[in-house]
Amino acid sequence: MTAPAPAMPPPLDIPGGRPRSVVLVGMPGSGKSSIGRRLAQRLGLPFCDADAEIEAAAGQPITEIFARYGEPHFREGERRVIARLLSGPPVVLATGGGAYADAETRRAIRDSGAVALWLRCTVPVLLPRVAGRSTRPMFLDQDPEAVLNRLMAARHPFYAEADIVVNCLDESPETTTDRVQAALEGHAMPDRLPVALSASPYEVLVGEGLLARAGGLIAPVLPARRVAIVSDASVAALHLPALRAGLERAGFEIRASLSVPPGEASKSFSPFGTLMEALLAAGIDRSTAIVALGGGVVGDLAGFAAAAALRGLPFVQVPTTLLAQVDSSVGGKTGINLKAGKNLAGAFHQPRIVLADTGVLATLPARELRAGYAEVAKHGLLQGPLWDWCEAEGAKAVAGDAAALRHAVLESCRLKAAVVAADEREESPEGGRALLNLGHTFGHAIEAECGYDGSLLHGEGVAIGLGLAARLSARLGLCDAALPGRVEAHIAAVGLPARLADLPRGFTVEALMGRMRKDKKVRDGALRFVLLRAPGEALTRGDVPPALVEDLLREAGATG
């Protein structure tokens, strides 16, 4: 006989210290009750069986409830019982096979903060366990194998919304419980950050392994399990198989999987038109969601297509670069570039959810990781304490440290979510969402002059722009004279270009000023800049003398 495993603390604490309940879901015969009792003993938690609780409350067996009142009545009572059991202290709860297939029950389990764990079994494993069962109404006078196949087809897409999946074999209950316990110990719930918009609130999920669970994570916020995926060739080769598998496991129909060439050149009218035609040719309808898998280019392009196609389709962001995870995927700005400048055609179109899978960042080239970090540094300068973290720990993120990257993504998204919620459409006359453009007036001008040909990445332009914004702030007497040096030193320390002179090509003052005059933030012909008093204290100004900006650019290395 196998010795009982040593006791362990209750799993997966909710922020604030309270342990979570564990809800076991799965097909009849998957072992929810037998595994649940063993697991509860190991965790030191009470065990509850939802079916037993229902029968006790009704004073009659489930078969009789079904026969006398029908399934809808039973599901309503089941939902109330499960919600009651999860509203109190943590428990291990075994549910009936059909419970998790009910949308309101799944929502109640999610809202309770419990961990849902799917005991996934094959028909050969289940068949001996359910054959001859007289306590399950669906098996009465039926071929059990046919019933199992029918139930699996109907229920597995909903079970896929569980937080953890454990494949159950033909093995002893103790062995399965060992694997369930190991899965709980090894699982990290994603952080969920709300973007609290009044009309279209959504969540940003940050964590590892989200692509493999994509279908289960996005299904609750979409009108139908039907999507079209937009990616680029480089990202698709790396991550499309995992995303497709995650969607198909949850019963999604993938109407189209479309690819655009990598690089900023894809954010222009011709690729946009080609993408729109391809989406419509694939037979999308108003309930088809557009899933953007890729960096900022893909997110902006696919988001604009979602905003325009059929006058607006649901949209999901699955960012795969650091820059997209910390910045462009959150906030609903979508668009394409024009010859006149960056992002000058577009729309505000909020995603239904953002899945920031930090595990995929391990596949990024070092240069792209550094470029994305520029936006983290920007958020640090806007937030204050995050800037202190950048100076102390930012090099770890650029080196690929998983914990540092998760912290960078989480805190950047936390800042951006709060700013976007307060000023969704960048309409605040001062401050607000415009502050997120720190460094971008300079950065966009430099990027446009480079022609979006890949010689300068967006984040590299922003990095130089942060230094120039700090220098302009000091020139205006707004910040300590030492701040520009600190900003440029940190930017250079993580391997980013810190000054205009660091780039291999030259720029003229006239060309850069011309680009800045076409910036979206220009009002009544006046340039507007985001400036700093100190890390954590930013402001917008529209009264900066152009001559002062021109002098600054000359000192930075521009000619003319």
Coordinates of N, CA, C and O in Angstrom, one line a residue, residues 205-345:
L205 N -4.2 39.5 -18.9 CA -3.7 38.4 -18.2 C -2.2 38.3 -18.5 O -1.8 38.3 -19.6
V206 N -1.4 38.2 -17.4 CA 0.0 38.1 -17.5 C 0.5 36.8 -16.8 O 0.2 36.6 -15.6
G207 N 1.2 36.0 -17.5 CA 1.8 34.8 -17.0 C 2.3 33.9 -18.0 O 2.3 34.2 -19.2
E208 N 2.8 32.7 -17.7 CA 3.4 31.8 -18.6 C 2.4 30.7 -19.0 O 1.5 30.4 -18.3
G209 N 2.5 30.2 -20.2 CA 1.7 29.1 -20.7 C 0.3 29.5 -21.1 O -0.6 28.6 -21.2
L210 N 0.1 30.7 -21.4 CA -1.3 31.2 -21.8 C -1.7 30.8 -23.2 O -2.9 30.6 -23.4
L211 N -0.7 30.7 -24.1 CA -1.1 30.2 -25.4 C -1.7 28.9 -25.4 O -2.7 28.6 -26.1
A212 N -1.2 27.9 -24.7 CA -1.7 26.6 -24.6 C -3.1 26.6 -24.0 O -3.9 25.6 -24.3
R213 N -3.5 27.6 -23.3 CA -4.8 27.7 -22.7 C -5.7 28.7 -23.3 O -6.8 29.1 -22.8
A214 N -5.3 29.2 -24.5 CA -5.9 30.4 -25.1 C -7.4 30.2 -25.2 O -8.2 31.1 -24.9
G215 N -7.9 29.1 -25.7 CA -9.3 28.9 -26.0 C -10.1 29.0 -24.7 O -11.1 29.7 -24.7
G216 N -9.7 28.3 -23.7 CA -10.4 28.4 -22.4 C -10.4 29.8 -21.8 O -11.4 30.2 -21.1
L217 N -9.4 30.6 -22.0 CA -9.2 31.9 -21.4 C -10.1 32.9 -22.1 O -10.6 33.8 -21.5
I218 N -10.2 32.8 -23.5 CA -10.9 33.8 -24.2 C -12.4 33.5 -24.4 O -13.2 34.4 -24.7
A219 N -12.7 32.2 -24.4 CA -14.1 31.8 -24.6 C -15.2 32.6 -23.8 O -16.2 33.0 -24.3
P220 N -14.9 32.9 -22.5 CA -15.9 33.5 -21.7 C -16.2 35.0 -22.1 O -17.3 35.5 -21.8
V221 N -15.4 35.6 -22.9 CA -15.6 37.0 -23.3 C -16.0 37.2 -24.7 O -16.1 38.3 -25.2
L222 N -16.2 36.1 -25.5 CA -16.5 36.2 -26.9 C -17.9 35.8 -27.2 O -18.5 34.9 -26.5
P223 N -18.5 36.3 -28.2 CA -19.9 35.9 -28.5 C -20.0 34.5 -29.1 O -21.1 33.9 -29.1
A224 N -18.9 34.0 -29.7 CA -19.0 32.6 -30.3 C -17.6 32.1 -30.3 O -16.6 32.8 -30.2
R225 N -17.5 30.8 -30.4 CA -16.1 30.1 -30.5 C -15.7 30.0 -31.9 O -15.6 28.9 -32.5
R226 N -15.5 31.2 -32.5 CA -15.1 31.3 -33.9 C -14.1 32.5 -34.1 O -14.4 33.6 -33.7
V227 N -13.0 32.2 -34.7 CA -11.9 33.2 -34.8 C -11.3 33.2 -36.1 O -11.3 32.2 -36.9
A228 N -10.6 34.3 -36.4 CA -9.6 34.4 -37.5 C -8.3 34.9 -36.9 O -8.3 35.9 -36.1
I229 N -7.2 34.2 -37.1 CA -5.9 34.6 -36.5 C -5.1 35.4 -37.5 O -5.0 35.0 -38.7
V230 N -4.5 36.5 -37.1 CA -3.6 37.3 -37.9 C -2.3 37.3 -37.2 O -2.2 37.6 -36.0
S231 N -1.2 36.9 -37.9 CA 0.1 36.9 -37.4 C 1.1 37.4 -38.5 O 0.7 37.9 -39.5
D232 N 2.4 37.3 -38.2 CA 3.4 37.4 -39.2 C 4.2 36.1 -39.4 O 4.1 35.2 -38.5
A233 N 4.9 36.0 -40.5 CA 5.5 34.8 -40.8 C 6.5 34.3 -39.7 O 6.5 33.1 -39.4
S234 N 7.2 35.2 -39.2 CA 8.2 34.8 -38.2 C 7.5 34.3 -36.9 O 7.9 33.3 -36.3
V235 N 6.5 35.0 -36.4 CA 5.8 34.6 -35.2 C 5.0 33.4 -35.4 O 5.0 32.5 -34.5
A236 N 4.4 33.3 -36.6 CA 3.6 32.1 -36.8 C 4.4 30.8 -36.8 O 4.0 29.8 -36.2
A237 N 5.6 30.9 -37.3 CA 6.5 29.7 -37.3 C 6.8 29.2 -35.8 O 7.0 28.0 -35.5
L238 N 6.9 30.2 -34.9 CA 7.2 29.9 -33.5 C 6.0 29.5 -32.7 O 6.1 28.6 -31.8
H239 N 4.9 30.2 -32.8 CA 3.9 30.2 -31.8 C 2.5 29.8 -32.3 O 1.6 29.6 -31.5
L240 N 2.3 29.8 -33.6 CA 0.9 29.5 -34.1 C 0.5 28.1 -33.8 O -0.7 27.9 -33.4
P241 N 1.3 27.1 -33.8 CA 0.8 25.8 -33.5 C 0.3 25.7 -32.0 O -0.7 25.1 -31.8
A242 N 1.0 26.3 -31.1 CA 0.5 26.3 -29.7 C -0.8 27.0 -29.6 O -1.7 26.6 -28.8
L243 N -1.0 28.2 -30.3 CA -2.2 28.9 -30.2 C -3.3 28.1 -30.8 O -4.4 28.0 -30.2
R244 N -3.1 27.5 -32.0 CA -4.2 26.8 -32.6 C -4.6 25.6 -31.7 O -5.8 25.3 -31.6
A245 N -3.6 24.9 -31.1 CA -4.0 23.8 -30.3 C -4.8 24.2 -29.1 O -5.8 23.6 -28.7
G246 N -4.4 25.4 -28.5 CA -5.1 25.9 -27.4 C -6.6 26.3 -27.7 O -7.5 26.2 -26.9
L247 N -6.8 26.8 -28.9 CA -8.1 27.2 -29.4 C -8.9 26.0 -29.7 O -10.1 25.9 -29.3
E248 N -8.4 25.1 -30.4 CA -9.1 23.9 -30.8 C -9.5 23.0 -29.7 O -10.6 22.4 -29.7
R249 N -8.7 23.0 -28.6 CA -9.0 22.2 -27.4 C -10.3 22.7 -26.8 O -11.0 21.9 -26.1
A250 N -10.5 24.0 -26.9 CA -11.8 24.6 -26.4 C -12.9 24.7 -27.4 O -13.9 25.4 -27.2
G251 N -12.8 23.9 -28.5 CA -13.9 23.8 -29.4 C -14.0 25.0 -30.4 O -15.1 25.2 -30.9
F252 N -12.9 25.8 -30.6 CA -13.0 26.9 -31.5 C -12.9 26.5 -32.9 O -12.1 25.6 -33.3
E253 N -13.7 27.1 -33.8 CA -13.5 27.0 -35.2 C -12.6 28.1 -35.7 O -12.8 29.3 -35.4
I254 N -11.5 27.8 -36.4 CA -10.6 28.8 -36.9 C -10.9 29.0 -38.3 O -10.6 28.2 -39.2
R255 N -11.6 30.1 -38.6 CA -12.1 30.4 -40.0 C -10.9 30.7 -40.9 O -11.0 30.4 -42.1
A256 N -9.9 31.3 -40.4 CA -8.7 31.7 -41.2 C -7.5 31.9 -40.3 O -7.6 32.2 -39.2
S257 N -6.3 31.6 -40.9 CA -5.1 31.9 -40.2 C -4.2 32.6 -41.2 O -3.7 32.0 -42.2
L258 N -4.1 33.9 -41.1 CA -3.5 34.8 -42.1 C -2.2 35.4 -41.6 O -2.0 35.6 -40.4
S259 N -1.3 35.5 -42.5 CA 0.1 36.0 -42.2 C 0.4 37.2 -43.0 O 0.1 37.3 -44.2
V260 N 1.1 38.2 -42.4 CA 1.7 39.3 -43.1 C 3.2 39.3 -43.0 O 3.7 38.7 -42.1
P261 N 3.9 40.0 -43.8 CA 5.3 40.0 -43.7 C 5.8 40.7 -42.4 O 5.1 41.7 -42.0
P262 N 6.8 40.2 -41.8 CA 7.3 40.9 -40.6 C 7.8 42.3 -40.9 O 8.2 42.6 -42.0
G263 N 7.7 43.2 -39.9 CA 8.2 44.5 -40.0 C 7.2 45.6 -40.2 O 6.0 45.4 -40.5
E264 N 7.7 46.8 -39.9 CA 6.8 48.0 -39.9 C 6.1 48.3 -41.2 O 5.1 48.9 -41.3
A265 N 6.7 47.8 -42.3 CA 6.2 48.1 -43.6 C 4.8 47.4 -43.8 O 4.0 47.9 -44.6
S266 N 4.4 46.4 -43.0 CA 3.1 45.8 -43.1 C 2.0 46.7 -42.5 O 0.8 46.5 -42.7
K267 N 2.4 47.8 -41.7 CA 1.4 48.7 -41.2 C 1.2 49.8 -42.2 O 1.5 51.0 -42.0
S268 N 0.7 49.5 -43.4 CA 0.4 50.5 -44.4 C -0.9 50.1 -45.2 O -1.4 49.0 -45.0
F269 N -1.3 50.9 -46.1 CA -2.6 50.7 -46.7 C -2.7 49.4 -47.5 O -3.7 48.7 -47.5
S270 N -1.6 49.1 -48.3 CA -1.7 48.0 -49.2 C -1.9 46.7 -48.4 O -2.8 45.9 -48.6
P271 N -1.0 46.4 -47.4 CA -1.2 45.2 -46.6 C -2.6 45.2 -45.8 O -3.2 44.1 -45.7
F272 N -3.0 46.4 -45.4 CA -4.3 46.5 -44.7 C -5.4 46.0 -45.6 O -6.3 45.3 -45.3
G273 N -5.4 46.5 -46.9 CA -6.4 46.1 -47.8 C -6.4 44.7 -48.1 O -7.4 44.0 -48.2
T274 N -5.2 44.1 -48.3 CA -5.1 42.7 -48.6 C -5.6 41.9 -47.4 O -6.3 40.9 -47.6
L275 N -5.3 42.3 -46.2 CA -5.8 41.6 -45.0 C -7.3 41.6 -45.0 O -8.0 40.6 -44.7
M276 N -7.9 42.8 -45.2 CA -9.4 42.9 -45.2 C -10.0 42.0 -46.2 O -11.0 41.3 -45.9
E277 N -9.5 42.0 -47.4 CA -10.1 41.1 -48.4 C -10.0 39.6 -48.0 O -10.9 38.8 -48.2
A278 N -8.9 39.2 -47.4 CA -8.7 37.8 -47.0 C -9.6 37.5 -45.9 O -10.2 36.4 -45.9
L279 N -9.9 38.4 -45.0 CA -10.8 38.1 -43.9 C -12.2 37.9 -44.4 O -12.9 36.9 -44.0
L280 N -12.6 38.7 -45.3 CA -14.0 38.6 -45.9 C -14.1 37.4 -46.7 O -15.2 36.7 -46.7
A281 N -13.1 37.0 -47.5 CA -13.1 35.8 -48.3 C -13.2 34.6 -47.4 O -13.7 33.5 -47.9
A282 N -12.7 34.6 -46.2 CA -12.8 33.5 -45.3 C -14.1 33.3 -44.7 O -14.3 32.3 -43.9
G283 N -15.1 34.2 -44.9 CA -16.4 34.0 -44.4 C -16.6 34.4 -43.0 O -17.5 33.9 -42.3
I284 N -15.9 35.5 -42.5 CA -16.1 36.0 -41.2 C -17.5 36.6 -41.1 O -18.1 37.0 -42.1
D285 N -18.0 36.6 -39.9 CA -19.3 37.3 -39.6 C -19.1 38.1 -38.4 O -18.0 38.2 -37.8
R286 N -20.2 38.8 -37.9 CA -20.1 39.7 -36.8 C -19.7 39.0 -35.5 O -19.3 39.7 -34.6
S287 N -19.9 37.7 -35.4 CA -19.5 37.0 -34.2 C -18.1 36.4 -34.3 O -17.7 35.7 -33.4
T288 N -17.4 36.6 -35.4 CA -16.0 36.1 -35.5 C -15.1 37.1 -34.9 O -15.0 38.2 -35.2
A289 N -14.2 36.6 -34.0 CA -13.2 37.4 -33.3 C -11.9 37.4 -34.1 O -11.5 36.3 -34.6
I290 N -11.3 38.5 -34.2 CA -9.9 38.6 -34.8 C -8.9 38.5 -33.6 O -9.0 39.2 -32.7
V291 N -8.0 37.5 -33.8 CA -7.0 37.2 -32.8 C -5.7 37.7 -33.4 O -5.2 37.2 -34.4
A292 N -5.0 38.7 -32.7 CA -3.7 39.2 -33.2 C -2.6 38.5 -32.4 O -2.5 38.6 -31.2
L293 N -1.9 37.7 -33.1 CA -0.7 37.0 -32.6 C 0.6 37.6 -33.1 O 0.9 37.3 -34.2
G294 N 1.2 38.3 -32.3 CA 2.5 39.0 -32.7 C 2.8 40.2 -32.0 O 2.4 40.4 -30.8
G295 N 3.7 41.0 -32.6 CA 4.2 42.2 -31.9 C 3.2 43.4 -32.2 O 2.1 43.2 -32.6
G296 N 3.8 44.6 -32.0 CA 3.0 45.8 -32.1 C 2.4 46.0 -33.5 O 1.3 46.5 -33.7
V297 N 3.2 45.6 -34.5 CA 2.8 45.8 -35.9 C 1.5 45.0 -36.2 O 0.5 45.4 -36.7
V298 N 1.6 43.7 -35.8 CA 0.4 42.8 -36.0 C -0.8 43.3 -35.2 O -1.9 43.3 -35.7
G299 N -0.5 43.6 -33.9 CA -1.6 44.1 -33.1 C -2.3 45.3 -33.6 O -3.5 45.4 -33.7
D300 N -1.5 46.3 -34.1 CA -2.1 47.5 -34.6 C -2.8 47.3 -35.9 O -3.9 47.8 -36.1
L301 N -2.2 46.5 -36.8 CA -2.9 46.2 -38.1 C -4.1 45.3 -37.9 O -5.2 45.7 -38.5
A302 N -4.0 44.2 -37.2 CA -5.2 43.4 -37.0 C -6.3 44.1 -36.2 O -7.5 43.9 -36.5
G303 N -5.9 44.9 -35.3 CA -6.9 45.7 -34.5 C -7.6 46.7 -35.4 O -8.9 46.8 -35.2
F304 N -6.9 47.3 -36.3 CA -7.6 48.3 -37.2 C -8.5 47.5 -38.1 O -9.6 48.0 -38.4
A305 N -8.1 46.3 -38.6 CA -9.0 45.5 -39.4 C -10.2 45.1 -38.7 O -11.3 45.1 -39.2
A306 N -10.0 44.7 -37.4 CA -11.2 44.3 -36.6 C -12.1 45.5 -36.4 O -13.4 45.3 -36.3
A307 N -11.6 46.7 -36.2 CA -12.4 47.9 -36.1 C -13.2 48.2 -37.3 O -14.3 48.7 -37.3
A308 N -12.6 47.9 -38.5 CA -13.2 48.3 -39.8 C -14.1 47.2 -40.4 O -15.1 47.5 -41.1
A309 N -13.7 46.0 -40.3 CA -14.4 44.9 -41.0 C -15.8 44.8 -40.4 O -16.0 44.7 -39.2
L310 N -16.8 44.8 -41.3 CA -18.2 44.7 -40.9 C -18.6 45.7 -39.9 O -19.5 45.4 -39.0
R311 N -17.9 46.8 -39.9 CA -18.1 47.9 -38.9 C -17.8 47.5 -37.5 O -18.4 48.1 -36.5
G312 N -17.0 46.5 -37.3 CA -16.5 46.2 -35.9 C -16.7 44.8 -35.5 O -17.8 44.3 -35.5
L313 N -15.6 44.1 -35.3 CA -15.6 42.7 -34.8 C -14.9 42.6 -33.5 O -14.0 43.4 -33.1
P314 N -15.2 41.6 -32.7 CA -14.5 41.3 -31.4 C -13.0 41.1 -31.7 O -12.7 40.6 -32.8
F315 N -12.2 41.5 -30.8 CA -10.8 41.5 -31.0 C -10.0 41.0 -29.8 O -10.4 41.4 -28.6
V316 N -9.0 40.2 -30.0 CA -8.2 39.6 -28.9 C -6.8 39.9 -29.2 O -6.3 39.6 -30.3
Q317 N -6.0 40.4 -28.2 CA -4.6 40.6 -28.4 C -3.8 39.5 -27.7 O -4.0 39.2 -26.5
V318 N -2.9 38.9 -28.5 CA -2.0 37.9 -27.9 C -0.6 38.3 -28.3 O 0.0 37.9 -29.3
P319 N -0.1 39.3 -27.5 CA 1.2 39.9 -27.9 C 2.4 39.0 -27.6 O 2.4 38.3 -26.6
T320 N 3.3 39.0 -28.5 CA 4.5 38.0 -28.4 C 5.8 38.7 -28.3 O 6.8 38.1 -28.2
T321 N 5.8 40.1 -28.3 CA 7.1 40.8 -28.0 C 6.9 41.6 -26.7 O 5.8 41.9 -26.2
L322 N 8.1 41.9 -26.1 CA 8.0 42.7 -24.9 C 7.4 44.0 -25.1 O 6.6 44.5 -24.3
L323 N 7.7 44.7 -26.2 CA 7.1 46.0 -26.5 C 5.6 45.9 -26.6 O 4.9 46.7 -26.0
A324 N 5.1 44.9 -27.3 CA 3.6 44.8 -27.4 C 3.0 44.4 -26.0 O 1.9 44.9 -25.7
Q325 N 3.7 43.5 -25.3 CA 3.1 43.1 -24.0 C 3.0 44.3 -23.0 O 2.0 44.4 -22.2
V326 N 4.0 45.2 -23.0 CA 4.0 46.2 -22.0 C 3.3 47.5 -22.5 O 3.0 48.4 -21.7
D327 N 3.0 47.6 -23.8 CA 2.5 48.8 -24.3 C 1.4 48.7 -25.3 O 0.2 49.0 -25.0
S328 N 1.7 48.3 -26.5 CA 0.8 48.5 -27.6 C -0.5 47.6 -27.5 O -1.5 48.0 -28.1
S329 N -0.4 46.5 -26.8 CA -1.6 45.6 -26.8 C -2.6 46.1 -25.8 O -3.8 45.6 -25.9
V330 N -2.3 47.0 -25.0 CA -3.3 47.5 -24.0 C -3.7 48.9 -24.3 O -2.9 49.8 -24.6
G331 N -5.0 49.1 -24.4 CA -5.5 50.5 -24.6 C -6.3 50.8 -25.8 O -6.9 51.8 -25.9
G332 N -6.3 49.8 -26.7 CA -7.3 50.0 -27.8 C -6.8 50.9 -29.0 O -7.6 51.1 -29.9
K333 N -5.6 51.4 -29.0 CA -5.2 52.1 -30.1 C -4.8 51.2 -31.2 O -3.9 50.3 -31.1
T334 N -5.4 51.3 -32.4 CA -5.0 50.5 -33.6 C -4.8 51.5 -34.7 O -5.2 52.6 -34.7
G335 N -4.0 51.0 -35.7 CA -3.8 51.9 -36.9 C -2.7 51.5 -37.8 O -2.0 50.5 -37.5
I336 N -2.5 52.2 -38.8 CA -1.4 52.0 -39.8 C -0.7 53.3 -40.0 O -1.2 54.4 -39.6
N337 N 0.5 53.2 -40.7 CA 1.3 54.4 -40.9 C 0.9 55.0 -42.3 O 0.5 54.2 -43.2
L338 N 1.1 56.3 -42.4 CA 1.1 56.9 -43.7 C 2.4 57.5 -44.1 O 3.3 57.6 -43.2
K339 N 2.6 57.9 -45.3 CA 3.9 58.6 -45.7 C 4.1 59.8 -44.8 O 5.3 60.1 -44.5
A340 N 3.1 60.4 -44.4 CA 3.3 61.6 -43.5 C 3.7 61.3 -42.1 O 4.3 62.2 -41.5
G341 N 3.5 60.1 -41.6 CA 3.9 59.8 -40.3 C 3.3 58.6 -39.7 O 2.5 57.9 -40.4
K342 N 3.7 58.2 -38.5 CA 3.3 57.0 -37.9 C 1.9 57.0 -37.3 O 1.5 58.0 -36.6
N343 N 1.1 56.0 -37.5 CA -0.2 55.8 -36.9 C -1.2 56.9 -37.1 O -2.0 57.3 -36.3
L344 N -1.1 57.5 -38.3 CA -2.0 58.6 -38.7 C -3.3 58.2 -39.2 O -4.2 59.0 -39.4
A345 N -3.5 56.9 -39.5 CA -4.8 56.4 -39.8 C -5.1 55.2 -38.8 O -4.3 54.3 -38.7

